[in-house]
């Protein structure tokens, strides 16, 4: 109907805020980035549905995640941007910035090295042609590129 009507999707009741929606073009999995400043681990993070939104699994726990995307070249590669908290969280909170999974969300690695202001990431994307390249933009810091299989780890302007 050309966008005339919208249907509300079912999400876990613990989620208060959805910040970003991403559909993997290869697997058709849906990722939602959730949470808010001062939020909890239960409501925030990244959630995945493999059945068109009928059921959800939390694959990354953080109070506030802006964005999550899979690589169009390799769906096992997921990159997320976790936003900062205004309220201090317990010792388990992983601070803001970019996190990477290369095994479909089973484990995560923080990849902030070389980013001057990881709490101000406004966009992060896998390269559409090369699974070893990531792009990132940050308020007041510029535009960055990272080579995942490079000699040097980190980001370059």
PDB file of C-alpha atoms in Angstrom:
ATOM      1  CA  UNK A   1       0.000   0.000   0.000  1.00  0.00           C
ATOM      2  CA  UNK A   2       2.989   2.279  -0.650  1.00  0.00           C
ATOM      3  CA  UNK A   3       3.520   3.088   3.032  1.00  0.00           C
ATOM      4  CA  UNK A   4      -0.041   4.255   3.680  1.00  0.00           C
ATOM      5  CA  UNK A   5      -0.358   1.976   6.711  1.00  0.00           C
ATOM      6  CA  UNK A   6       2.105   0.776   9.322  1.00  0.00           C
ATOM      7  CA  UNK A   7       1.896  -2.312  11.501  1.00  0.00           C
ATOM      8  CA  UNK A   8       3.511  -2.327  14.942  1.00  0.00           C
ATOM      9  CA  UNK A   9       6.060  -5.141  15.327  1.00  0.00           C
ATOM     10  CA  UNK A  10       6.216  -7.297  18.436  1.00  0.00           C
ATOM     11  CA  UNK A  11       9.363  -6.889  20.533  1.00  0.00           C
ATOM     12  CA  UNK A  12      10.273  -8.133  24.017  1.00  0.00           C
ATOM     13  CA  UNK A  13       8.276  -6.220  26.635  1.00  0.00           C
ATOM     14  CA  UNK A  14      11.444  -5.190  28.495  1.00  0.00           C
ATOM     15  CA  UNK A  15      12.526  -2.949  25.577  1.00  0.00           C
ATOM     16  CA  UNK A  16      11.543   0.720  26.022  1.00  0.00           C
ATOM     17  CA  UNK A  17      13.286   2.267  23.035  1.00  0.00           C
ATOM     18  CA  UNK A  18      14.282   1.016  19.564  1.00  0.00           C
ATOM     19  CA  UNK A  19      16.992   3.240  18.042  1.00  0.00           C
ATOM     20  CA  UNK A  20      17.800   1.444  14.804  1.00  0.00           C
ATOM     21  CA  UNK A  21      16.480  -1.419  12.666  1.00  0.00           C
ATOM     22  CA  UNK A  22      18.640  -3.392  10.245  1.00  0.00           C
ATOM     23  CA  UNK A  23      17.700  -6.330   7.994  1.00  0.00           C
ATOM     24  CA  UNK A  24      20.555  -8.535   6.787  1.00  0.00           C
ATOM     25  CA  UNK A  25      20.213  -8.804   3.011  1.00  0.00           C
ATOM     26  CA  UNK A  26      21.682 -12.329   2.963  1.00  0.00           C
ATOM     27  CA  UNK A  27      20.040 -14.086   5.927  1.00  0.00           C
ATOM     28  CA  UNK A  28      16.967 -11.810   6.294  1.00  0.00           C
ATOM     29  CA  UNK A  29      17.702 -11.683  10.056  1.00  0.00           C
ATOM     30  CA  UNK A  30      16.450  -8.506  11.746  1.00  0.00           C
ATOM     31  CA  UNK A  31      18.684  -6.617  14.193  1.00  0.00           C
ATOM     32  CA  UNK A  32      17.312  -3.910  16.476  1.00  0.00           C
ATOM     33  CA  UNK A  33      19.509  -1.547  18.479  1.00  0.00           C
ATOM     34  CA  UNK A  34      17.819  -0.649  21.744  1.00  0.00           C
ATOM     35  CA  UNK A  35      18.150   1.242  25.001  1.00  0.00           C
ATOM     36  CA  UNK A  36      18.475   4.760  26.299  1.00  0.00           C
ATOM     37  CA  UNK A  37      20.732   6.909  28.473  1.00  0.00           C
ATOM     38  CA  UNK A  38      20.424   5.685  32.039  1.00  0.00           C
ATOM     39  CA  UNK A  39      18.827   2.471  30.789  1.00  0.00           C
ATOM     40  CA  UNK A  40      19.387  -1.089  31.962  1.00  0.00           C
ATOM     41  CA  UNK A  41      21.192  -4.079  30.462  1.00  0.00           C
ATOM     42  CA  UNK A  42      17.915  -5.980  30.133  1.00  0.00           C
ATOM     43  CA  UNK A  43      16.229  -3.381  27.915  1.00  0.00           C
ATOM     44  CA  UNK A  44      19.235  -2.239  25.921  1.00  0.00           C
ATOM     45  CA  UNK A  45      21.709  -3.776  23.540  1.00  0.00           C
ATOM     46  CA  UNK A  46      21.255  -5.566  20.254  1.00  0.00           C
ATOM     47  CA  UNK A  47      18.474  -8.077  19.662  1.00  0.00           C
ATOM     48  CA  UNK A  48      18.185 -10.468  16.697  1.00  0.00           C
ATOM     49  CA  UNK A  49      15.190 -12.178  15.141  1.00  0.00           C
ATOM     50  CA  UNK A  50      15.674 -15.034  12.689  1.00  0.00           C
ATOM     51  CA  UNK A  51      11.931 -15.542  12.130  1.00  0.00           C
ATOM     52  CA  UNK A  52      10.712 -12.162  10.811  1.00  0.00           C
ATOM     53  CA  UNK A  53      10.219 -10.660  14.278  1.00  0.00           C
ATOM     54  CA  UNK A  54       8.238 -13.433  15.968  1.00  0.00           C
ATOM     55  CA  UNK A  55      10.963 -14.182  18.547  1.00  0.00           C
ATOM     56  CA  UNK A  56      14.026 -12.233  19.700  1.00  0.00           C
ATOM     57  CA  UNK A  57      17.409 -13.062  21.233  1.00  0.00           C
ATOM     58  CA  UNK A  58      19.643 -10.456  22.893  1.00  0.00           C
ATOM     59  CA  UNK A  59      23.097 -10.869  21.306  1.00  0.00           C
ATOM     60  CA  UNK A  60      24.840  -7.829  22.882  1.00  0.00           C
ATOM     61  CA  UNK A  61      24.120  -6.366  26.316  1.00  0.00           C
ATOM     62  CA  UNK A  62      24.560  -2.639  26.927  1.00  0.00           C
ATOM     63  CA  UNK A  63      22.193   0.006  28.280  1.00  0.00           C
ATOM     64  CA  UNK A  64      22.232   2.091  25.075  1.00  0.00           C
ATOM     65  CA  UNK A  65      23.112   0.999  21.516  1.00  0.00           C
ATOM     66  CA  UNK A  66      22.670   3.370  18.573  1.00  0.00           C
ATOM     67  CA  UNK A  67      23.250   1.102  15.626  1.00  0.00           C
ATOM     68  CA  UNK A  68      23.990  -2.471  14.518  1.00  0.00           C
ATOM     69  CA  UNK A  69      24.730  -3.782  11.028  1.00  0.00           C
ATOM     70  CA  UNK A  70      25.999  -6.935   9.390  1.00  0.00           C
ATOM     71  CA  UNK A  71      28.419  -6.920   6.500  1.00  0.00           C
ATOM     72  CA  UNK A  72      26.758  -7.367   3.103  1.00  0.00           C
ATOM     73  CA  UNK A  73      29.738  -9.580   2.200  1.00  0.00           C
ATOM     74  CA  UNK A  74      29.821 -11.722   5.391  1.00  0.00           C
ATOM     75  CA  UNK A  75      26.774 -11.970   7.685  1.00  0.00           C
ATOM     76  CA  UNK A  76      28.960 -13.304  10.522  1.00  0.00           C
ATOM     77  CA  UNK A  77      30.525  -9.828  10.801  1.00  0.00           C
ATOM     78  CA  UNK A  78      28.394  -7.508  12.952  1.00  0.00           C
ATOM     79  CA  UNK A  79      29.460  -4.001  13.941  1.00  0.00           C
ATOM     80  CA  UNK A  80      27.685  -1.867  16.542  1.00  0.00           C
ATOM     81  CA  UNK A  81      27.912   1.615  18.016  1.00  0.00           C
ATOM     82  CA  UNK A  82      27.290   1.706  21.774  1.00  0.00           C
ATOM     83  CA  UNK A  83      26.452   5.155  23.134  1.00  0.00           C
ATOM     84  CA  UNK A  84      27.696   6.624  26.397  1.00  0.00           C
ATOM     85  CA  UNK A  85      25.815   6.757  29.663  1.00  0.00           C
ATOM     86  CA  UNK A  86      25.074   9.884  31.669  1.00  0.00           C
ATOM     87  CA  UNK A  87      24.711   7.848  34.827  1.00  0.00           C
ATOM     88  CA  UNK A  88      27.591   5.726  36.041  1.00  0.00           C
ATOM     89  CA  UNK A  89      26.908   2.034  35.551  1.00  0.00           C
ATOM     90  CA  UNK A  90      28.182  -1.026  37.426  1.00  0.00           C
ATOM     91  CA  UNK A  91      31.661  -2.359  36.701  1.00  0.00           C
ATOM     92  CA  UNK A  92      30.321  -4.707  34.013  1.00  0.00           C
ATOM     93  CA  UNK A  93      29.386  -1.891  31.604  1.00  0.00           C
ATOM     94  CA  UNK A  94      31.544  -1.755  28.490  1.00  0.00           C
ATOM     95  CA  UNK A  95      32.143   1.911  27.733  1.00  0.00           C
ATOM     96  CA  UNK A  96      30.952   3.645  24.562  1.00  0.00           C
ATOM     97  CA  UNK A  97      32.327   3.101  21.118  1.00  0.00           C
ATOM     98  CA  UNK A  98      32.452   0.483  18.409  1.00  0.00           C
ATOM     99  CA  UNK A  99      32.180  -3.253  19.027  1.00  0.00           C
ATOM    100  CA  UNK A 100      32.789  -5.981  16.471  1.00  0.00           C
ATOM    101  CA  UNK A 101      31.718  -9.605  16.239  1.00  0.00           C
ATOM    102  CA  UNK A 102      33.195 -11.821  13.555  1.00  0.00           C
ATOM    103  CA  UNK A 103      31.220 -14.900  14.610  1.00  0.00           C
ATOM    104  CA  UNK A 104      27.601 -13.809  14.275  1.00  0.00           C
ATOM    105  CA  UNK A 105      27.331 -12.243  17.735  1.00  0.00           C
ATOM    106  CA  UNK A 106      28.788 -15.084  19.820  1.00  0.00           C
ATOM    107  CA  UNK A 107      31.648 -12.872  21.059  1.00  0.00           C
ATOM    108  CA  UNK A 108      32.512  -9.166  20.861  1.00  0.00           C
ATOM    109  CA  UNK A 109      35.659  -7.044  20.736  1.00  0.00           C
ATOM    110  CA  UNK A 110      35.885  -3.311  21.410  1.00  0.00           C
ATOM    111  CA  UNK A 111      37.673  -1.596  18.503  1.00  0.00           C
ATOM    112  CA  UNK A 112      38.086   2.045  19.572  1.00  0.00           C
ATOM    113  CA  UNK A 113      41.863   2.373  19.092  1.00  0.00           C
ATOM    114  CA  UNK A 114      42.555   5.565  17.142  1.00  0.00           C
ATOM    115  CA  UNK A 115      39.113   7.115  17.613  1.00  0.00           C
ATOM    116  CA  UNK A 116      39.465  10.407  19.481  1.00  0.00           C
ATOM    117  CA  UNK A 117      35.871  10.536  20.733  1.00  0.00           C
ATOM    118  CA  UNK A 118      34.343   7.036  20.770  1.00  0.00           C
ATOM    119  CA  UNK A 119      31.362   8.362  22.724  1.00  0.00           C
ATOM    120  CA  UNK A 120      30.372  10.516  19.730  1.00  0.00           C
ATOM    121  CA  UNK A 121      30.114   7.859  17.001  1.00  0.00           C
ATOM    122  CA  UNK A 122      27.183   8.775  14.765  1.00  0.00           C
ATOM    123  CA  UNK A 123      27.591   6.128  12.077  1.00  0.00           C
ATOM    124  CA  UNK A 124      29.539   2.907  11.593  1.00  0.00           C
ATOM    125  CA  UNK A 125      29.239   0.622   8.581  1.00  0.00           C
ATOM    126  CA  UNK A 126      30.913  -2.403   7.070  1.00  0.00           C
ATOM    127  CA  UNK A 127      32.216  -1.760   3.570  1.00  0.00           C
ATOM    128  CA  UNK A 128      29.714  -3.096   0.987  1.00  0.00           C
ATOM    129  CA  UNK A 129      32.466  -4.810  -1.036  1.00  0.00           C
ATOM    130  CA  UNK A 130      35.261  -5.763   1.379  1.00  0.00           C
ATOM    131  CA  UNK A 131      34.572  -7.612   4.652  1.00  0.00           C
ATOM    132  CA  UNK A 132      37.894  -6.405   6.075  1.00  0.00           C
ATOM    133  CA  UNK A 133      37.015  -2.688   5.908  1.00  0.00           C
ATOM    134  CA  UNK A 134      34.842  -0.610   8.263  1.00  0.00           C
ATOM    135  CA  UNK A 135      33.796   3.047   7.952  1.00  0.00           C
ATOM    136  CA  UNK A 136      32.982   5.361  10.854  1.00  0.00           C
ATOM    137  CA  UNK A 137      31.872   8.968  11.399  1.00  0.00           C
ATOM    138  CA  UNK A 138      32.057  10.859  14.705  1.00  0.00           C
ATOM    139  CA  UNK A 139      30.771  14.271  15.810  1.00  0.00           C
ATOM    140  CA  UNK A 140      33.639  16.728  15.953  1.00  0.00           C
ATOM    141  CA  UNK A 141      36.266  14.124  15.024  1.00  0.00           C
ATOM    142  CA  UNK A 142      35.776  13.364  11.351  1.00  0.00           C
ATOM    143  CA  UNK A 143      35.488  10.312   9.158  1.00  0.00           C
ATOM    144  CA  UNK A 144      37.550   7.146   9.677  1.00  0.00           C
ATOM    145  CA  UNK A 145      38.436   3.844   8.010  1.00  0.00           C
ATOM    146  CA  UNK A 146      39.643   0.629   9.675  1.00  0.00           C
ATOM    147  CA  UNK A 147      41.255  -2.420   8.084  1.00  0.00           C
ATOM    148  CA  UNK A 148      40.392  -5.522  10.112  1.00  0.00           C
ATOM    149  CA  UNK A 149      43.186  -7.666   8.673  1.00  0.00           C
ATOM    150  CA  UNK A 150      45.791  -4.927   8.410  1.00  0.00           C
ATOM    151  CA  UNK A 151      49.271  -4.787   9.889  1.00  0.00           C
ATOM    152  CA  UNK A 152      48.230  -2.057  12.331  1.00  0.00           C
ATOM    153  CA  UNK A 153      45.136  -2.316  14.445  1.00  0.00           C
ATOM    154  CA  UNK A 154      42.930   0.750  14.709  1.00  0.00           C
ATOM    155  CA  UNK A 155      41.321   3.548  12.760  1.00  0.00           C
ATOM    156  CA  UNK A 156      42.810   6.095  10.350  1.00  0.00           C
ATOM    157  CA  UNK A 157      41.386   9.403   9.144  1.00  0.00           C
TER     158      UNK A 157
END
